[in-house]
XYZ file of N, CA and C in Angstrom:
699
model
N -41.799 212.030 129.907
C -41.036 211.432 130.828
C -41.571 211.845 132.340
N -41.824 210.898 133.369
C -42.346 211.599 134.514
C -41.473 212.363 135.316
N -42.007 212.950 136.269
C -41.196 213.927 137.165
C -40.586 212.822 138.132
N -39.209 213.359 138.736
C -38.433 212.748 139.421
C -38.930 212.901 141.081
N -39.531 211.904 141.643
C -40.158 212.026 143.188
C -38.853 211.307 144.262
N -38.326 212.097 145.311
C -37.813 211.229 146.316
C -38.870 211.079 147.458
N -39.152 209.760 147.782
C -39.896 209.261 148.818
C -38.939 208.782 150.234
N -38.951 209.670 151.377
C -38.104 209.198 152.425
C -39.392 208.536 153.621
N -39.151 207.420 153.993
C -39.766 206.977 154.924
C -39.143 205.867 155.470
N -38.906 205.927 157.110
C -38.375 204.408 157.643
C -39.424 203.394 157.877
N -40.714 203.496 157.515
C -41.795 202.530 157.486
C -41.845 201.957 156.152
N -41.278 200.825 155.916
C -41.022 200.207 154.810
C -42.447 200.169 153.957
N -43.670 199.913 154.700
C -44.824 199.560 154.137
C -45.232 201.072 153.601
N -44.982 201.973 154.441
C -45.783 203.171 153.767
C -44.887 203.749 152.410
N -43.601 203.823 152.873
C -42.672 204.015 151.588
C -43.107 203.532 150.253
N -43.097 201.989 150.301
C -43.668 201.158 149.497
C -44.645 201.491 148.821
N -45.823 201.971 149.693
C -47.149 202.095 148.971
C -47.372 203.656 148.466
N -46.559 204.334 149.066
C -46.504 205.742 148.040
C -45.877 205.587 146.688
N -44.635 204.895 147.180
C -44.170 204.547 145.529
C -44.802 203.886 144.455
N -45.636 202.998 144.934
C -46.378 202.151 144.017
C -47.811 203.212 143.249
N -48.341 204.025 144.170
C -49.269 204.871 143.791
C -48.695 205.835 142.830
N -47.341 206.503 143.169
C -46.616 207.452 142.460
C -46.239 206.672 141.062
N -45.875 205.631 140.965
C -45.395 205.079 139.847
C -46.594 204.775 139.002
N -47.859 204.093 139.465
C -48.963 203.785 138.539
C -49.197 205.374 137.925
N -48.802 206.548 138.440
C -49.343 207.673 137.657
C -48.258 208.220 136.680
N -47.359 207.578 136.635
C -46.155 207.734 135.778
C -44.626 208.617 136.397
N -44.481 208.718 137.472
C -43.884 209.382 138.095
C -42.238 208.254 138.397
N -41.365 208.872 138.394
C -40.221 208.135 138.783
C -39.834 208.359 140.369
N -39.836 207.376 141.006
C -39.658 207.340 142.469
C -38.266 206.755 142.957
N -37.752 207.631 143.641
C -36.373 207.455 144.352
C -36.853 207.203 145.977
N -36.596 205.984 146.530
C -36.976 205.688 147.759
C -35.835 205.347 148.617
N -35.851 206.192 150.074
C -34.921 205.862 150.822
C -35.819 205.752 152.269
N -35.051 204.667 153.046
C -35.420 204.470 154.443
C -34.896 205.055 155.330
N -34.054 206.125 155.209
C -33.226 206.650 156.292
C -32.452 208.095 155.458
N -31.940 208.715 156.741
C -31.783 210.043 156.092
C -30.200 210.324 155.523
N -29.529 209.481 155.807
C -28.386 209.409 154.885
C -28.421 209.092 153.310
N -29.246 207.894 153.210
C -29.363 207.577 151.801
C -30.271 208.919 151.245
N -31.172 209.167 151.891
C -31.905 210.352 150.964
C -30.992 211.426 150.693
N -30.130 212.131 151.747
C -28.930 213.163 151.557
C -28.004 212.689 150.259
N -27.640 211.546 150.272
C -26.936 211.039 148.923
C -27.685 211.218 147.780
N -29.066 211.093 147.905
C -30.050 210.871 146.331
C -30.108 212.721 146.112
N -30.427 213.284 147.205
C -30.542 214.572 146.954
C -29.080 215.270 146.300
N -28.292 214.924 146.693
C -26.785 215.305 146.100
C -26.564 215.115 144.516
N -27.049 213.628 144.395
C -26.726 213.086 142.978
C -27.645 213.080 142.207
N -28.995 213.279 142.462
C -30.205 213.116 141.575
C -31.009 214.374 141.245
N -31.192 214.738 139.922
C -32.079 215.883 139.381
C -33.387 215.234 139.958
N -34.049 215.891 140.919
C -35.439 215.785 141.609
C -36.276 217.052 141.280
N -37.258 216.655 141.262
C -38.576 217.660 140.898
C -39.478 217.788 142.198
N -39.381 216.778 143.170
C -40.230 217.164 144.577
C -39.666 216.165 145.471
N -39.840 216.291 146.453
C -39.557 215.237 147.820
C -40.418 215.344 148.874
N -40.920 213.796 148.951
C -41.780 213.675 150.213
C -41.115 213.054 151.383
N -41.039 213.857 152.378
C -40.214 213.460 153.815
C -40.989 213.281 154.805
N -40.589 212.240 155.587
C -40.924 211.844 156.891
C -40.403 212.864 157.891
N -41.175 212.971 158.913
C -40.609 213.904 160.050
C -39.381 213.268 160.669
N -39.965 211.858 161.206
C -39.258 211.187 161.993
C -38.421 209.970 161.216
N -37.137 210.014 161.312
C -36.229 208.960 160.665
C -35.281 208.668 161.880
N -34.706 207.359 161.500
C -33.844 206.872 162.508
C -32.666 207.443 162.757
N -31.649 207.894 161.806
C -30.487 208.678 161.739
C -30.562 210.114 161.898
N -31.647 210.662 161.471
C -31.969 212.167 161.481
C -33.522 212.408 161.344
N -33.865 213.554 161.134
C -34.991 214.005 160.954
C -35.673 214.880 159.497
N -36.635 214.860 159.223
C -37.120 214.945 157.733
C -36.816 216.608 157.776
N -36.936 217.608 158.814
C -37.157 218.883 158.862
C -35.566 219.020 158.674
N -34.481 218.427 159.133
C -33.280 218.668 158.863
C -32.749 218.465 157.384
N -33.461 217.540 156.731
C -33.288 217.092 155.357
C -34.072 218.212 154.549
N -35.030 218.962 154.967
C -35.520 219.797 154.073
C -34.852 221.150 154.140
N -34.146 221.328 155.509
C -33.342 222.550 155.523
C -32.080 222.514 154.402
N -31.625 221.157 154.445
C -30.475 220.855 153.518
C -30.797 220.923 152.215
N -32.335 220.428 151.489
C -32.533 220.852 150.265
C -32.578 222.685 150.046
N -33.094 223.007 151.147
C -33.317 224.604 150.679
C -31.966 225.316 150.500
N -30.740 224.617 151.152
C -29.619 225.542 150.869
C -29.482 225.382 149.186
N -29.909 224.365 148.560
C -29.406 224.589 147.059
C -30.547 224.437 146.134
N -31.713 224.033 146.631
C -32.834 223.710 145.735
C -34.298 224.364 146.119
N -34.903 224.413 145.053
C -36.219 225.208 145.212
C -37.566 224.248 144.931
N -37.300 222.907 144.594
C -38.440 222.161 144.167
C -39.465 222.138 145.437
N -40.459 221.658 145.247
C -41.584 221.380 146.407
C -41.076 220.447 147.371
N -41.507 220.686 148.443
C -41.093 219.552 149.568
C -42.364 219.353 150.439
N -42.929 217.941 150.546
C -44.151 217.532 151.366
C -43.685 216.952 152.303
N -43.910 217.279 153.885
C -43.513 216.572 154.988
C -44.875 215.684 155.211
N -44.211 214.198 155.913
C -45.392 213.765 156.556
C -44.718 213.199 157.957
N -45.961 213.083 158.644
C -45.851 213.376 160.019
C -47.041 212.301 160.904
N -46.654 211.778 162.039
C -47.416 211.501 162.864
C -48.353 212.262 163.653
N -47.250 213.277 163.802
C -47.901 214.775 164.716
C -49.016 215.451 164.279
N -49.599 216.086 165.128
C -50.887 216.912 164.616
C -50.789 218.547 165.214
N -49.883 218.540 166.096
C -49.734 220.008 166.549
C -49.437 220.908 165.630
N -50.021 222.184 165.769
C -50.022 223.312 164.764
C -48.339 223.737 164.855
N -47.808 223.376 165.783
C -46.411 224.195 166.256
C -45.469 223.151 165.363
N -45.630 222.198 165.017
C -44.994 221.228 164.289
C -45.140 221.639 162.803
N -46.530 221.797 162.419
C -46.660 222.096 161.028
C -46.258 223.403 160.928
N -46.197 224.269 161.704
C -45.736 225.718 161.449
C -44.099 225.572 161.235
N -43.534 225.054 162.197
C -41.930 224.543 161.983
C -41.729 224.248 160.800
N -42.425 223.230 160.261
C -42.146 222.530 158.809
C -41.988 223.918 157.610
N -43.407 224.511 157.850
C -43.658 225.568 156.532
C -42.810 226.408 156.736
N -42.210 226.940 158.098
C -41.235 227.822 158.201
C -39.915 227.901 157.467
N -39.218 226.601 157.660
C -38.119 225.906 157.081
C -38.049 225.922 155.685
N -39.042 226.109 154.775
C -39.350 225.845 153.642
C -40.157 224.782 152.818
N -40.839 223.771 154.039
C -41.661 222.924 153.311
C -42.846 223.785 152.520
N -43.454 223.164 151.468
C -44.428 223.567 150.632
C -45.649 223.055 151.220
N -45.942 221.725 151.994
C -47.195 221.206 152.400
C -47.107 220.301 153.359
N -47.894 219.668 154.047
C -47.769 219.065 155.123
C -48.808 217.923 155.304
N -48.703 216.860 155.427
C -49.660 215.515 155.439
C -49.638 214.760 156.889
N -50.672 214.568 157.443
C -50.493 213.962 158.853
C -51.119 212.547 158.580
N -50.161 211.735 159.211
C -50.516 210.445 159.157
C -51.662 209.901 160.103
N -52.673 208.963 159.724
C -52.400 207.852 158.761
C -53.347 208.721 157.649
N -52.726 208.401 156.201
C -53.293 209.308 155.259
C -53.882 208.379 154.185
N -54.744 208.846 153.160
C -54.913 207.912 151.899
C -53.939 208.160 150.966
N -53.146 207.177 150.165
C -52.446 207.248 149.520
C -52.626 208.262 148.278
N -53.921 208.321 147.819
C -54.538 209.135 146.711
C -54.441 210.637 147.023
N -54.561 210.967 148.452
C -54.327 212.258 148.889
C -52.788 212.588 148.742
N -51.798 211.714 149.015
C -50.433 212.040 148.657
C -50.218 212.206 147.223
N -50.776 211.705 146.384
C -50.747 211.642 144.859
C -51.274 213.046 144.318
N -52.340 213.274 144.929
C -53.275 214.649 144.669
C -52.128 215.953 145.082
N -51.789 215.784 146.286
C -50.712 216.907 146.583
C -49.638 217.336 145.883
N -49.062 215.589 145.456
C -47.753 215.971 144.604
C -48.084 216.583 143.210
N -49.275 216.254 142.791
C -49.719 216.639 141.348
C -49.775 218.263 141.419
N -50.538 218.666 142.695
C -50.635 220.179 142.896
C -49.468 221.047 142.907
N -48.608 220.270 143.972
C -47.402 220.880 143.827
C -46.287 220.972 142.685
N -46.686 220.033 141.982
C -45.546 219.921 140.471
C -46.294 220.882 139.484
N -47.675 221.061 139.550
C -48.210 221.945 138.655
C -47.875 223.187 138.702
N -47.623 223.852 140.081
C -47.217 225.227 140.387
C -45.737 225.476 139.993
N -44.954 224.382 140.220
C -43.573 224.331 140.104
C -43.287 224.394 138.731
N -43.831 223.584 138.091
C -43.457 223.604 136.592
C -44.091 224.873 135.663
N -45.177 225.242 136.309
C -45.780 226.371 135.633
C -44.960 227.639 135.261
N -43.936 227.809 136.573
C -43.074 228.944 136.252
C -41.935 228.698 135.364
N -41.863 227.490 134.754
C -40.735 227.161 133.929
C -41.462 227.111 132.349
N -42.715 227.658 132.354
C -43.375 227.998 130.957
C -43.159 229.386 130.666
N -42.979 229.987 129.584
C -42.865 231.430 129.390
C -44.129 231.716 128.923
N -44.281 233.109 129.581
C -45.626 233.590 129.659
C -45.529 234.425 127.947
N -46.811 234.492 127.397
C -46.659 234.886 126.080
C -48.030 235.816 125.859
N -47.850 236.578 124.551
C -49.106 237.240 124.086
C -49.552 238.260 125.248
N -50.618 238.902 125.324
C -51.046 239.859 126.177
C -50.554 239.719 127.876
N -50.763 238.465 128.225
C -50.188 238.052 129.615
C -48.536 238.939 129.908
N -47.904 239.057 128.835
C -46.352 239.739 129.180
C -46.815 241.175 129.922
N -47.927 241.791 129.542
C -48.261 243.015 130.065
C -48.071 243.232 131.620
N -48.511 241.712 132.220
C -48.645 241.785 133.487
C -47.647 241.028 134.070
N -46.715 240.651 133.430
C -45.920 239.638 134.031
C -44.904 240.051 135.042
N -44.684 241.850 135.478
C -43.540 242.060 136.212
C -44.189 243.017 136.959
N -43.719 243.371 138.133
C -44.225 244.455 138.981
C -42.888 244.724 139.892
N -42.779 246.221 139.895
C -41.766 246.988 140.626
C -42.237 247.658 141.450
N -42.178 247.363 143.082
C -42.668 248.151 143.983
C -41.373 248.414 144.747
N -41.239 249.793 144.572
C -40.297 250.652 145.375
C -39.136 249.893 145.991
N -38.656 249.171 144.759
C -37.287 248.299 144.681
C -37.305 246.731 144.844
N -39.025 246.408 145.049
C -39.350 244.990 145.058
C -39.604 244.630 143.477
N -38.891 243.764 143.018
C -39.139 243.617 141.506
C -39.351 242.007 141.108
N -40.601 241.735 141.001
C -41.022 240.214 140.640
C -41.401 239.956 139.461
N -40.724 239.044 138.638
C -41.297 238.691 137.278
C -41.771 237.287 137.138
N -43.234 237.041 136.657
C -43.655 235.722 136.402
C -43.266 235.048 135.511
N -42.517 235.738 134.416
C -42.146 234.899 132.991
C -40.656 234.215 133.713
N -40.119 234.934 134.239
C -38.657 234.204 134.682
C -38.522 233.631 136.052
N -39.776 233.859 136.705
C -39.733 233.370 138.032
C -38.720 233.720 139.125
N -38.227 235.037 138.698
C -37.388 235.667 139.727
C -37.870 237.034 140.428
N -37.299 237.181 141.623
C -37.788 238.319 142.326
C -36.602 238.891 142.744
N -36.389 240.040 142.832
C -35.190 241.021 143.536
C -35.608 241.998 144.362
N -35.011 242.174 145.145
C -34.859 243.316 146.333
C -33.968 244.146 146.587
N -34.271 245.436 145.844
C -33.136 246.521 145.812
C -31.785 245.578 145.142
N -32.020 245.086 144.180
C -31.170 244.600 143.284
C -30.517 243.211 143.589
N -31.083 242.570 144.640
C -30.600 241.218 145.155
C -31.526 240.356 145.069
N -31.233 239.209 144.562
C -32.154 238.012 144.204
C -32.681 237.299 145.339
N -33.945 237.424 145.430
C -34.655 236.330 146.666
C -34.611 234.877 146.079
N -34.334 234.081 146.936
C -34.417 232.624 146.413
C -35.628 232.063 147.207
N -36.718 232.162 146.292
C -38.073 231.999 147.008
C -38.531 230.409 146.407
N -39.366 229.810 147.225
C -39.717 228.482 146.798
C -41.039 228.854 145.850
N -41.781 227.632 145.046
C -42.641 228.029 144.318
C -44.340 228.804 145.313
N -44.118 228.156 146.309
C -45.449 228.702 147.174
C -45.181 230.305 147.563
N -43.784 230.407 148.011
C -43.444 231.801 148.557
C -43.623 232.653 147.391
N -43.379 232.513 146.056
C -43.501 233.241 144.881
C -45.011 233.404 144.658
N -45.779 232.543 144.798
C -47.161 232.506 144.480
C -47.897 233.680 145.403
N -47.351 233.473 146.571
C -48.044 234.436 147.858
C -47.550 235.817 147.432
N -46.221 236.156 146.990
C -45.806 237.488 146.759
C -46.374 237.952 145.587
N -46.357 237.033 144.639
C -47.049 237.599 143.146
C -48.333 238.002 143.097
N -49.466 237.179 144.437
C -50.827 237.491 144.399
C -50.871 238.733 145.216
N -49.833 239.043 146.319
C -50.268 240.244 147.152
C -49.597 241.334 146.046
N -48.749 241.428 145.268
C -48.432 242.447 144.058
C -49.198 242.618 143.323
N -50.004 241.403 142.595
C -51.175 241.646 141.563
C -52.240 242.451 142.458
N -52.655 242.531 143.602
C -53.504 243.425 144.433
C -53.115 244.424 145.263
N -51.728 244.722 144.858
C -51.232 246.000 145.544
C -52.016 246.856 145.960
N -51.978 247.443 146.898
C -53.106 248.659 147.669
C -54.239 248.205 148.030
N -54.939 246.886 148.137
C -55.872 245.927 148.655
C -55.485 245.306 149.567
N -56.694 244.915 150.788
C -56.256 244.161 151.953
C -56.694 242.620 151.311
N -55.580 241.855 151.112
C -56.064 240.324 150.787
C -56.227 239.505 152.033
N -57.430 238.823 152.373
C -57.828 238.214 153.456
C -56.896 236.974 153.410
N -56.760 236.504 154.470
C -56.156 235.241 154.735
C -56.614 233.991 153.917
N -58.044 233.980 153.996
C -58.570 233.021 153.277
C -58.837 233.023 151.810
N -58.601 234.387 151.300
C -58.642 234.279 149.849
C -57.239 234.083 149.446
N -56.245 234.616 150.475
C -54.737 234.244 149.743
C -54.434 232.632 149.774
N -54.899 232.164 150.913
C -54.770 230.578 150.830
C -55.479 229.905 149.744
N -56.550 230.268 149.531
C -57.450 229.283 148.255
C -57.058 229.592 147.012
N -56.492 230.977 146.842
C -55.808 231.340 145.653
C -54.468 230.631 145.434
N -53.637 230.409 146.326
C -52.450 229.718 146.247
C -52.328 228.227 146.363
N -53.169 227.740 147.316
C -53.102 226.225 147.464
C -54.251 225.588 146.787
N -55.420 226.326 146.437
C -56.625 225.964 145.696
C -57.162 224.936 146.388
N -57.174 225.065 147.653
C -57.946 224.462 148.846
C -58.702 225.084 149.683
N -59.837 224.509 150.359
C -60.725 225.268 151.057
C -59.738 225.896 152.466
N -60.248 226.832 152.926
C -59.319 227.467 154.060
C -60.405 227.053 155.237
N -59.762 226.869 156.356
C -60.520 226.637 157.691
C -59.713 227.815 158.509
N -60.473 228.189 159.495
C -60.237 229.102 160.510
C -59.132 228.910 161.156
N -58.697 227.599 161.694
C -57.402 227.405 162.299
C -56.324 227.064 161.574
N -56.296 227.570 160.459
C -55.096 227.038 159.473
C -54.061 228.431 159.683
N -53.092 227.902 160.082
C -52.019 228.836 160.153
C -50.838 228.938 158.891
N -51.200 228.204 157.952
C -50.064 228.130 156.823
C -49.706 229.198 156.166
N -50.969 230.166 155.772
C -50.414 231.401 155.326
C -49.573 232.154 156.458
N -49.906 232.233 157.522
C -48.934 233.018 158.612
C -47.635 232.502 158.440
N -47.539 231.430 158.546
C -46.109 230.735 158.474
C -45.151 231.057 157.271
N -45.908 231.217 156.227
C -45.193 231.239 154.854
C -45.023 232.900 154.812
N -45.809 233.865 155.383
C -45.683 235.302 155.278
C -44.461 235.465 156.306
N -44.169 234.765 157.397
C -43.019 234.819 158.173
C -41.539 234.626 157.426
N -41.975 233.382 156.580
C -40.775 232.892 156.147
C -40.366 233.924 154.734
N -41.212 234.609 154.235
C -40.981 235.875 153.177
C -40.263 236.803 153.754
N -40.885 237.250 154.896
C -40.192 238.419 155.604
C -39.103 238.381 155.920
N -38.775 236.977 156.676
C -37.233 236.465 156.830
C -36.349 236.622 155.585
N -36.884 236.400 154.723
C -35.914 236.471 153.506
C -35.728 237.651 152.805
N -36.817 238.441 153.132
C -36.701 239.822 152.642
C -36.022 240.880 153.505
N -35.709 240.263 154.902
C -35.073 241.095 155.962
C -36.164 241.989 156.731
N -37.192 241.623 156.778
C -38.303 242.571 156.889
C -38.564 242.428 158.492
N -38.695 243.568 159.091
C -39.044 243.559 161.022
C -40.512 243.172 160.886
N -40.806 242.154 161.564
C -42.223 241.809 161.586
C -43.202 242.879 162.316
N -42.449 243.870 163.215
C -43.545 244.934 163.726
C -43.625 245.950 162.843
N -42.950 246.218 161.915
C -42.968 247.313 161.104
C -42.413 247.204 159.625
N -42.846 246.167 159.147
C -42.546 245.942 157.619
C -42.728 247.002 156.571
N -41.565 246.950 155.737
C -41.767 247.801 154.511
C -42.578 247.269 153.465
N -42.899 246.166 153.298
C -43.703 245.637 152.139
C -44.715 244.936 152.643
N -44.641 243.648 152.858
C -46.062 242.903 153.632
C -46.455 243.428 154.853
N -47.571 243.897 155.056
C -48.213 244.422 156.170
C -49.174 243.569 156.915
N -49.420 243.395 157.698
C -50.570 242.728 158.240
C -51.549 243.535 158.785
N -52.810 243.346 158.391
C -54.180 243.923 158.623
C -54.852 242.731 159.688
N -54.664 243.164 160.966
C -55.129 242.281 161.925
C -56.650 241.609 161.855
N -56.540 240.576 161.884
C -57.995 240.037 161.917
C -58.597 240.024 160.459
N -57.846 240.452 159.594
C -58.309 240.212 158.089
C -57.197 239.662 157.154
N -56.109 239.939 157.096
C -55.074 239.545 156.149
C -54.047 240.342 155.933
N -53.542 240.574 154.796
C -52.291 240.966 154.295
C -52.224 242.155 153.133
N -51.352 243.166 153.180
C -51.282 244.045 152.162
C -49.989 244.448 151.840
N -49.819 244.819 150.416
C -48.690 245.655 150.105
C -49.209 247.173 149.474
N -48.752 247.948 150.169
C -49.257 249.294 149.812
C -48.586 249.887 148.624
N -49.533 250.839 147.903
C -48.780 251.227 146.911
C -47.924 252.226 146.981
């Protein structure tokens, strides 16, 4: 049975095109042309991923993304006609997992959906065998478990999206090492990194916010300026 995908775009032609391509790949598509219907679908339907247009007639995709993140942690992909880095960072900061700029090839949307779903579904698969030995890290009160896909800080559970979990897990795996931004991006997103890419920075900021970490003197995720990030041993 295919995953349930919400597609929200007030441009009917675009929504219909994305729906067609996703259905051809076996996904169940719930299509909405406005925010009101989208919020009702989110409330009543068990979804696995959402594709949200930023500009809608009655609200905006960023507000819908915020609403999703109040209760759900499935991937969110934003669609926008804007290309400014500030808009992209805003979307990623409030909890979006990916960002696609219009105009786009619908095959790209399908590919991004597959990538996000693979990451999301992977955390629901039990870890077995020798992998269990490295399925959990406990670093000075930060406990992260790959098998249960849960993370606790000083006993309080952190509600992380799949992307945020992947970033934190990778840094814990490489505890004591400086992980370059390029390496972190390519390990988590499985895409080529470009120098102007602020995606990693936006997600690190979101992680620190959830961990109540001060940006200037964080206890866990530390910035090594000009290189990347590290979690000290």
